[in-house]
Amino acid sequence: MFRSMKILFGVQGTGNGHISRSRELVRKLKEDGHDVEVIISGRKEEELKEVEVFEPYRVMKGMTLVTYKGKMDYFETMLQLDLVRLMADIVTLDTKGTELIITDFDPITSMVARTRNIPSVGFGHQYAFKYDIPMGRGTFFEKQILLNFAPARYNAGLHWSHFDQPIFPPVIPATLYAHRSVTVIGKKILVYLPFEEVEDIQLFLAPFGAYEFYIYGKVHEDRDEGHLHFRGYSRAGFLADLMDCNGVVCNAGFELPGEALHLGKKLLLRPLDGQIEQQSNALGLVELGYGMAMDTLDGALLAEWLQKPCREPLLYARTVDYIAEWIGSGQWDQLSKYTDAAWADQS
């Protein structure tokens, strides 16, 4: 039986993936009549883009993962951690009337739920690793961060395959369900490597003049240099380029590869060094036969990948509809009923 609730929703602001998927679920929960209050942590407020659906929201410092030249920097990550501020935010956060906390890998709301015994749902790709799915070797420390950075009582994990586990399909932006009407440009490649330096990407792609590369990431303004097309942040522009490109070269995050698989784009992943989630994603992608992976910006591998055909679209369901239905049912211990329905729905 559905009932509306007062929900506190925590979003990890590092990168755009968490914001992208949380944007879709928050919108759906509000449409269903829930009272949703949003906390965004791990990113400065002036750096947030297209978060109007979260309003009214609050920004807290939380924790930010620091990278340099395609590699995790754990030392700098620990240096920037303000533990006193983090604990103060946890202790002073007002949760009066809150019936459920949803955390998209946000440590503040996760800790608040545990210390105040409020039911909590972990929403996002990271929560799929609670189950038996491909995982990179990594160190004990890296695995503990992945599994315990922002734990929850119930887990709405997401992945590109269910692996015979109670895991939901990826969250796909509503815009991408109109992809069948878009004509694909055969030599157009979308590149999103935000953890790499722009100069390194330029050297990597320069020899392949027969292809048109549309490059997003650490780019501040639009400019064209021959077959290299640099693009500043634009969600609408990015999704448009994603829909009509032939393939995607990106880091091994979760959201963008999921969107590419939904659309039937070929994939080449470059996982972030020292980041077990991305290493696991690259491993899973290759094991599923969904794409290729490279440990460095490898021109020989890129040349091989460019010759490969696209794959058939996976046509994932509107996952947030099933997650919202599960949340509204209050039957949080009956997860498989809703994950099975989502995988059976080929949109």
XYZ file of N, CA, C and O in Angstrom, residues 202-345:
576
model
N 44.497 15.230 -25.920
C 44.760 15.772 -27.251
C 45.839 14.955 -27.967
O 45.687 14.601 -29.148
N 46.903 14.617 -27.271
C 47.963 13.805 -27.859
C 47.462 12.405 -28.200
O 47.850 11.819 -29.216
N 46.589 11.875 -27.377
C 46.022 10.538 -27.559
C 45.175 10.454 -28.826
O 45.241 9.482 -29.592
N 44.391 11.492 -29.085
C 43.429 11.459 -30.187
C 43.947 12.060 -31.495
O 43.389 11.792 -32.565
N 44.995 12.869 -31.411
C 45.465 13.613 -32.586
C 45.747 12.749 -33.809
O 45.437 13.141 -34.945
N 46.322 11.534 -33.671
C 46.665 10.749 -34.875
C 45.460 10.220 -35.658
O 45.635 9.767 -36.798
N 44.255 10.278 -35.099
C 43.106 9.623 -35.733
C 42.233 10.662 -36.447
O 41.088 10.928 -36.072
N 42.804 11.246 -37.493
C 42.157 12.345 -38.190
C 40.912 11.970 -38.970
O 40.157 12.854 -39.395
N 40.682 10.676 -39.194
C 39.491 10.250 -39.946
C 38.226 10.296 -39.098
O 37.125 10.128 -39.617
N 38.388 10.528 -37.780
C 37.252 10.534 -36.869
C 37.067 11.924 -36.259
O 38.020 12.708 -36.141
N 35.842 12.220 -35.882
C 35.513 13.492 -35.230
C 35.270 13.207 -33.750
O 34.334 12.483 -33.388
N 36.127 13.755 -32.893
C 36.038 13.516 -31.458
C 35.441 14.734 -30.758
O 35.940 15.859 -30.909
N 34.398 14.505 -29.982
C 33.759 15.559 -29.195
C 34.139 15.339 -27.744
O 33.738 14.358 -27.117
N 34.941 16.255 -27.211
C 35.662 16.038 -25.956
C 35.083 16.905 -24.840
O 35.082 18.142 -24.911
N 34.610 16.244 -23.788
C 34.125 16.920 -22.588
C 35.030 16.543 -21.412
O 35.760 15.563 -21.467
N 34.952 17.307 -20.350
C 35.753 17.017 -19.163
C 36.320 18.301 -18.604
O 35.583 19.221 -18.263
N 37.650 18.413 -18.563
C 38.296 19.622 -18.047
C 38.408 20.675 -19.144
O 39.482 21.218 -19.420
N 37.286 20.976 -19.770
C 37.238 21.947 -20.870
C 36.337 23.094 -20.425
O 35.231 22.872 -19.954
N 36.828 24.319 -20.559
C 36.096 25.471 -20.020
C 35.277 26.215 -21.075
O 34.334 26.935 -20.740
N 35.622 26.053 -22.340
C 34.863 26.741 -23.381
C 34.931 25.930 -24.679
O 35.845 25.147 -24.900
N 33.940 26.154 -25.537
C 33.888 25.434 -26.812
C 34.979 25.925 -27.747
O 35.212 27.133 -27.870
N 35.648 24.971 -28.394
C 36.604 25.327 -29.446
C 36.822 24.109 -30.329
O 36.677 22.970 -29.879
N 37.148 24.352 -31.593
C 37.391 23.288 -32.558
C 38.820 23.386 -33.076
O 39.263 24.465 -33.484
N 39.530 22.273 -33.035
C 40.886 22.199 -33.561
C 40.944 21.015 -34.520
O 41.271 19.894 -34.125
N 40.571 21.267 -35.788
C 40.519 20.194 -36.767
C 39.459 19.180 -36.398
O 38.285 19.526 -36.236
N 39.869 17.919 -36.239
C 38.913 16.861 -35.915
C 38.655 16.728 -34.411
O 37.902 15.849 -33.986
N 39.271 17.605 -33.620
C 39.069 17.600 -32.164
C 38.148 18.750 -31.789
O 38.475 19.930 -32.013
N 37.011 18.423 -31.211
C 35.991 19.409 -30.865
C 35.837 19.447 -29.345
O 35.251 18.533 -28.751
N 36.378 20.483 -28.723
C 36.341 20.605 -27.269
C 35.053 21.316 -26.858
O 34.688 22.347 -27.427
N 34.390 20.769 -25.851
C 33.106 21.311 -25.431
C 33.086 21.535 -23.916
O 33.413 20.645 -23.136
N 32.679 22.757 -23.528
C 32.490 23.057 -22.109
C 31.222 22.405 -21.600
O 30.470 21.780 -22.352
N 30.974 22.553 -20.296
C 29.830 21.861 -19.699
C 28.514 22.305 -20.326
O 28.214 23.489 -20.409
N 27.748 21.341 -20.759
C 26.376 21.556 -21.226
C 25.693 20.202 -21.191
O 26.023 19.322 -22.000
N 24.795 20.014 -20.261
C 24.122 18.710 -20.166
C 23.321 18.427 -21.436
O 23.367 17.325 -21.972
N 22.603 19.438 -21.931
C 21.806 19.243 -23.149
C 22.715 18.917 -24.333
O 22.430 18.004 -25.127
N 23.833 19.647 -24.470
C 24.763 19.389 -25.563
C 25.416 18.027 -25.444
O 25.587 17.314 -26.449
N 25.754 17.646 -24.231
C 26.385 16.346 -24.005
C 25.445 15.208 -24.394
O 25.848 14.267 -25.097
N 24.188 15.272 -23.959
C 23.238 14.213 -24.279
C 22.943 14.158 -25.778
O 22.766 13.075 -26.343
N 22.921 15.326 -26.432
C 22.703 15.350 -27.878
C 23.868 14.677 -28.600
O 23.666 13.889 -29.547
N 25.101 14.969 -28.163
C 26.272 14.324 -28.767
C 26.298 12.830 -28.466
O 26.727 12.027 -29.308
N 25.845 12.450 -27.292
C 25.780 11.032 -26.951
C 24.798 10.290 -27.860
O 25.088 9.180 -28.329
N 23.665 10.892 -28.147
C 22.643 10.202 -28.928
C 23.057 9.966 -30.372
O 22.719 8.936 -30.962
N 23.806 10.904 -30.987
C 24.136 10.699 -32.409
C 25.571 10.247 -32.664
O 26.007 10.141 -33.801
N 26.337 9.955 -31.591
C 27.695 9.460 -31.795
C 27.677 7.964 -32.088
O 26.668 7.276 -31.887
N 28.813 7.457 -32.537
C 28.954 6.040 -32.865
C 29.543 5.248 -31.703
O 29.335 4.043 -31.599
N 30.310 5.927 -30.845
C 30.947 5.240 -29.730
C 31.371 6.225 -28.661
O 31.404 7.441 -28.890
N 31.715 5.690 -27.487
C 32.068 6.514 -26.329
C 33.375 6.022 -25.737
O 33.536 4.830 -25.449
N 34.321 6.963 -25.541
C 35.553 6.705 -24.798
C 35.430 7.467 -23.490
O 35.254 8.692 -23.492
N 35.510 6.760 -22.353
C 35.276 7.443 -21.084
C 35.977 6.713 -19.956
O 36.453 5.584 -20.114
N 36.037 7.373 -18.803
C 36.493 6.693 -17.605
C 35.456 5.637 -17.223
O 34.345 5.623 -17.751
N 35.804 4.776 -16.287
C 34.941 3.640 -15.955
C 34.017 3.959 -14.800
O 33.900 3.178 -13.849
N 33.363 5.131 -14.887
C 32.275 5.406 -13.967
C 31.102 4.519 -14.320
O 31.232 3.542 -15.061
N 29.925 4.858 -13.838
C 28.786 3.977 -14.071
C 27.712 4.567 -14.974
O 27.231 3.915 -15.896
N 27.325 5.822 -14.736
C 26.168 6.377 -15.444
C 26.372 6.464 -16.952
O 25.535 6.002 -17.728
N 27.459 7.067 -17.402
C 27.665 7.245 -18.841
C 27.765 5.905 -19.577
O 27.102 5.736 -20.608
N 28.540 4.924 -19.107
C 28.509 3.624 -19.796
C 27.114 3.015 -19.840
O 26.738 2.400 -20.846
N 26.333 3.168 -18.765
C 24.971 2.645 -18.770
C 24.112 3.309 -19.826
O 23.331 2.652 -20.536
N 24.251 4.627 -19.963
C 23.496 5.355 -20.989
C 23.923 4.919 -22.384
O 23.092 4.753 -23.284
N 25.248 4.716 -22.559
C 25.761 4.276 -23.861
C 25.243 2.876 -24.209
O 24.859 2.612 -25.364
N 25.215 1.980 -23.242
C 24.692 0.625 -23.483
C 23.204 0.657 -23.810
O 22.731 -0.085 -24.669
N 22.481 1.520 -23.135
C 21.051 1.684 -23.422
C 20.833 2.088 -24.882
O 19.916 1.605 -25.548
N 21.719 2.958 -25.383
C 21.586 3.475 -26.752
C 22.239 2.587 -27.803
O 22.043 2.808 -29.003
N 23.040 1.609 -27.385
C 23.713 0.744 -28.355
C 25.030 1.305 -28.864
O 25.450 0.982 -29.981
N 25.706 2.120 -28.063
C 27.013 2.667 -28.462
C 28.127 1.710 -28.048
O 28.064 1.070 -26.997
N 29.167 1.622 -28.863
C 30.328 0.838 -28.448
C 31.093 1.618 -27.387
O 31.051 2.863 -27.352
N 31.798 0.900 -26.502
C 32.421 1.518 -25.336
C 33.892 1.140 -25.212
O 34.275 -0.026 -25.395
N 34.713 2.144 -24.883
C 36.109 1.932 -24.515
C 36.334 2.658 -23.194
O 36.214 3.891 -23.132
N 36.644 1.907 -22.134
C 36.785 2.481 -20.798
C 38.243 2.604 -20.386
O 39.051 1.730 -20.657
N 38.541 3.692 -19.709
C 39.852 3.900 -19.086
C 39.593 4.106 -17.585
O 39.236 5.185 -17.137
N 39.718 3.025 -16.760
C 39.412 3.166 -15.336
C 40.426 4.045 -14.606
O 41.615 4.046 -14.942
N 39.939 4.765 -13.632
C 40.784 5.606 -12.800
C 41.700 4.730 -11.962
O 41.243 3.835 -11.257
N 43.009 4.983 -12.017
C 43.974 4.190 -11.249
C 43.696 4.334 -9.751
O 43.459 5.430 -9.252
N 43.753 3.203 -9.045
C 43.604 3.241 -7.597
C 42.183 3.404 -7.123
O 41.957 3.637 -5.929
N 41.211 3.281 -8.016
C 39.804 3.430 -7.645
C 39.109 2.119 -7.941
O 38.844 1.782 -9.086
N 38.825 1.349 -6.885
C 38.363 -0.019 -7.062
C 37.014 -0.096 -7.765
O 36.751 -1.038 -8.511
N 36.147 0.903 -7.567
C 34.855 0.865 -8.269
C 35.068 0.905 -9.777
O 34.469 0.130 -10.524
N 35.931 1.823 -10.237
C 36.167 1.923 -11.672
C 36.911 0.700 -12.208
O 36.614 0.227 -13.318
N 37.836 0.166 -11.438
C 38.510 -1.055 -11.863
C 37.506 -2.202 -11.990
O 37.567 -3.004 -12.936
N 36.571 -2.264 -11.062
C 35.537 -3.307 -11.098
C 34.597 -3.114 -12.274
O 34.169 -4.093 -12.915
N 34.266 -1.873 -12.580
C 33.389 -1.604 -13.721
C 34.029 -2.038 -15.032
O 33.373 -2.622 -15.905
N 35.318 -1.733 -15.179
C 36.019 -2.143 -16.395
C 36.044 -3.667 -16.510
O 35.818 -4.232 -17.589
N 36.302 -4.336 -15.382
C 36.307 -5.797 -15.361
C 34.938 -6.350 -15.742
O 34.811 -7.256 -16.573
N 33.877 -5.789 -15.153
C 32.524 -6.244 -15.440
C 32.134 -6.024 -16.889
O 31.508 -6.892 -17.511
N 32.495 -4.882 -17.435
C 32.157 -4.578 -18.829
C 32.769 -5.596 -19.780
O 32.112 -6.093 -20.689
N 34.043 -5.912 -19.556
C 34.738 -6.868 -20.416
C 34.160 -8.268 -20.227
O 33.936 -9.000 -21.198
N 33.888 -8.666 -18.971
C 33.322 -10.001 -18.715
C 31.954 -10.167 -19.365
O 31.608 -11.246 -19.846
N 31.164 -9.104 -19.390
C 29.843 -9.157 -20.014
C 29.916 -9.114 -21.534
O 28.916 -9.367 -22.212
N 31.083 -8.767 -22.080
C 31.224 -8.623 -23.523
C 30.602 -7.349 -24.054
O 30.260 -7.254 -25.236
N 30.499 -6.341 -23.184
C 29.839 -5.091 -23.555
C 30.798 -4.029 -24.090
O 30.357 -2.965 -24.529
N 32.109 -4.260 -24.034
C 33.045 -3.256 -24.505
C 34.481 -3.636 -24.199
O 34.775 -4.769 -23.805
N 35.394 -2.672 -24.374
C 36.817 -2.869 -24.140
C 37.298 -1.919 -23.055
O 36.639 -0.925 -22.747
N 38.472 -2.229 -22.483
C 39.058 -1.381 -21.456
C 40.552 -1.240 -21.702
O 41.182 -2.113 -22.308
N 41.129 -0.122 -21.233
C 42.563 0.125 -21.375
C 43.096 0.684 -20.064
O 42.417 1.449 -19.377
N 44.315 0.301 -19.702
C 44.915 0.758 -18.451
C 45.535 2.141 -18.577
O 45.749 2.824 -17.572
N 45.878 2.536 -19.801
C 46.432 3.861 -20.076
C 45.751 4.398 -21.332
O 44.969 3.689 -21.966
N 46.052 5.629 -21.699
C 45.537 6.170 -22.961
C 46.331 5.513 -24.090
O 47.333 6.042 -24.570
N 45.857 4.353 -24.508
C 46.585 3.452 -25.404
C 46.110 3.637 -26.849
O 45.013 3.213 -27.214
N 46.943 4.247 -27.684
C 46.577 4.512 -29.069
C 46.331 3.256 -29.874
O 45.449 3.219 -30.742
N 47.092 2.188 -29.615
C 46.912 0.931 -30.354
C 45.548 0.316 -30.043
O 44.854 -0.174 -30.943
N 45.145 0.357 -28.785
C 43.833 -0.166 -28.403
C 42.712 0.690 -28.991
O 41.681 0.174 -29.430
N 42.921 1.994 -29.012
C 41.918 2.886 -29.599
C 41.750 2.564 -31.077
O 40.610 2.501 -31.581
N 42.854 2.345 -31.795
C 42.781 2.022 -33.224
C 41.994 0.737 -33.454
O 41.169 0.652 -34.377
N 42.223 -0.274 -32.610
C 41.486 -1.537 -32.719
C 40.001 -1.330 -32.443
O 39.131 -1.833 -33.164
N 39.706 -0.565 -31.381
C 38.312 -0.338 -30.968
C 37.524 0.444 -32.019
O 36.347 0.163 -32.264
N 38.164 1.411 -32.652
C 37.470 2.236 -33.645
C 36.938 1.408 -34.810
O 35.958 1.804 -35.461
N 37.551 0.265 -35.073
C 37.119 -0.579 -36.180
C 35.941 -1.489 -35.813
O 35.345 -2.121 -36.682
N 35.597 -1.540 -34.539
C 34.545 -2.449 -34.094
C 33.158 -1.865 -34.376
O 32.976 -0.643 -34.354
N 32.173 -2.718 -34.616
C 30.806 -2.234 -34.857
C 30.115 -1.862 -33.556
O 30.580 -2.219 -32.458
N 28.994 -1.153 -33.661
C 28.167 -0.879 -32.491
C 27.467 -2.162 -32.057
O 27.423 -3.144 -32.797
N 26.915 -2.148 -30.861
C 26.171 -3.288 -30.379
C 24.679 -2.941 -30.368
O 24.298 -1.779 -30.551
N 23.832 -3.927 -30.164
C 22.396 -3.677 -30.088
C 22.075 -2.931 -28.792
O 22.657 -3.224 -27.745
N 21.150 -1.978 -28.829
C 20.761 -1.266 -27.609
C 20.202 -2.226 -26.563
O 19.475 -3.165 -26.897
N 20.524 -1.994 -25.302
C 20.006 -2.840 -24.227
C 18.620 -2.390 -23.753
O 17.905 -3.147 -23.117
N 18.251 -1.154 -24.057
C 16.893 -0.655 -23.792
C 16.466 -0.908 -22.347
O 15.514 -1.634 -22.067
N 17.183 -0.284 -21.422
C 16.860 -0.433 -20.013
C 15.502 0.197 -19.684
O 15.067 1.160 -20.323
N 14.868 -0.328 -18.646
C 13.571 0.183 -18.196
C 13.717 1.580 -17.587
O 14.825 2.061 -17.345
N 12.581 2.206 -17.326
C 12.579 3.461 -16.559
C 12.731 3.081 -15.088
O 11.756 3.025 -14.319
N 13.959 2.857 -14.705
C 14.281 2.268 -13.409
C 13.705 3.050 -12.236
O 13.252 2.453 -11.248
N 13.717 4.380 -12.307
C 13.236 5.150 -11.160
C 11.763 4.883 -10.871
O 11.315 5.025 -9.730
N 10.983 4.488 -11.877
C 9.576 4.154 -11.633
C 9.474 2.967 -10.688
O 8.625 2.954 -9.776
N 10.321 1.972 -10.879
C 10.279 0.775 -10.045
C 10.872 1.040 -8.658
O 10.378 0.517 -7.648
N 11.935 1.830 -8.599
C 12.515 2.167 -7.290
C 11.531 3.006 -6.480
O 11.339 2.780 -5.274
N 10.891 3.974 -7.120
C 9.917 4.814 -6.420
C 8.730 3.986 -5.934
O 8.205 4.211 -4.833
N 8.302 3.023 -6.753
C 7.197 2.146 -6.338
C 7.610 1.318 -5.126
O 6.831 1.137 -4.179
N 8.832 0.780 -5.150
C 9.357 0.011 -4.019
C 9.429 0.870 -2.758
O 8.997 0.449 -1.681
N 9.940 2.087 -2.893
C 10.048 2.978 -1.740
C 8.663 3.304 -1.181
O 8.425 3.229 0.023
N 7.733 3.644 -2.063
C 6.392 4.011 -1.620
C 5.610 2.861 -1.015
O 4.702 3.079 -0.202
N 5.969 1.619 -1.384
C 5.252 0.455 -0.849
C 5.559 0.207 0.615
O 4.769 -0.417 1.335
N 6.726 0.653 1.065
C 7.166 0.364 2.418
C 7.644 -1.067 2.592
O 8.081 -1.447 3.680
N 7.600 -1.863 1.523
C 8.024 -3.263 1.584
C 9.513 -3.369 1.234
O 9.901 -4.025 0.271
N 10.338 -2.755 2.030
C 11.748 -2.603 1.688
C 12.514 -3.919 1.772
O 13.632 -4.012 1.272
N 11.933 -4.935 2.430
C 12.582 -6.235 2.497
C 12.151 -7.150 1.355
O 12.543 -8.312 1.298
N 11.333 -6.631 0.422
C 10.869 -7.418 -0.728
C 11.444 -6.836 -2.022
O 10.735 -6.592 -2.995
N 12.735 -6.647 -2.028
C 13.417 -5.966 -3.128
C 13.301 -6.713 -4.458
O 13.055 -6.108 -5.506
N 13.484 -8.025 -4.447
C 13.547 -8.782 -5.697
C 12.264 -8.685 -6.517
O 12.303 -8.783 -7.754
N 11.141 -8.477 -5.869
C 9.871 -8.310 -6.587
C 9.962 -7.142 -7.559
O 9.459 -7.203 -8.693
N 10.636 -6.081 -7.151
C 10.722 -4.864 -7.960
C 11.910 -4.901 -8.925
O 11.812 -4.389 -10.039
N 13.021 -5.503 -8.505
C 14.153 -5.613 -9.438
C 13.801 -6.545 -10.592
O 14.137 -6.260 -11.746
N 13.112 -7.656 -10.303
C 12.712 -8.582 -11.369
C 11.797 -7.892 -12.380
O 11.931 -8.075 -13.590
N 10.861 -7.091 -11.870
C 9.926 -6.388 -12.763
C 10.665 -5.388 -13.641
O 10.336 -5.224 -14.829
N 11.674 -4.722 -13.096
C 12.426 -3.734 -13.865
C 13.200 -4.398 -15.004
O 13.241 -3.889 -16.131
N 13.824 -5.551 -14.741
C 14.591 -6.234 -15.792
C 13.672 -6.846 -16.850
O 14.072 -7.003 -18.005
N 12.430 -7.183 -16.455
C 11.504 -7.761 -17.420
C 10.925 -6.714 -18.356
O 10.365 -7.046 -19.424
N 11.084 -5.450 -18.009
C 10.531 -4.337 -18.786
C 11.589 -3.840 -19.771
O 12.563 -3.198 -19.370
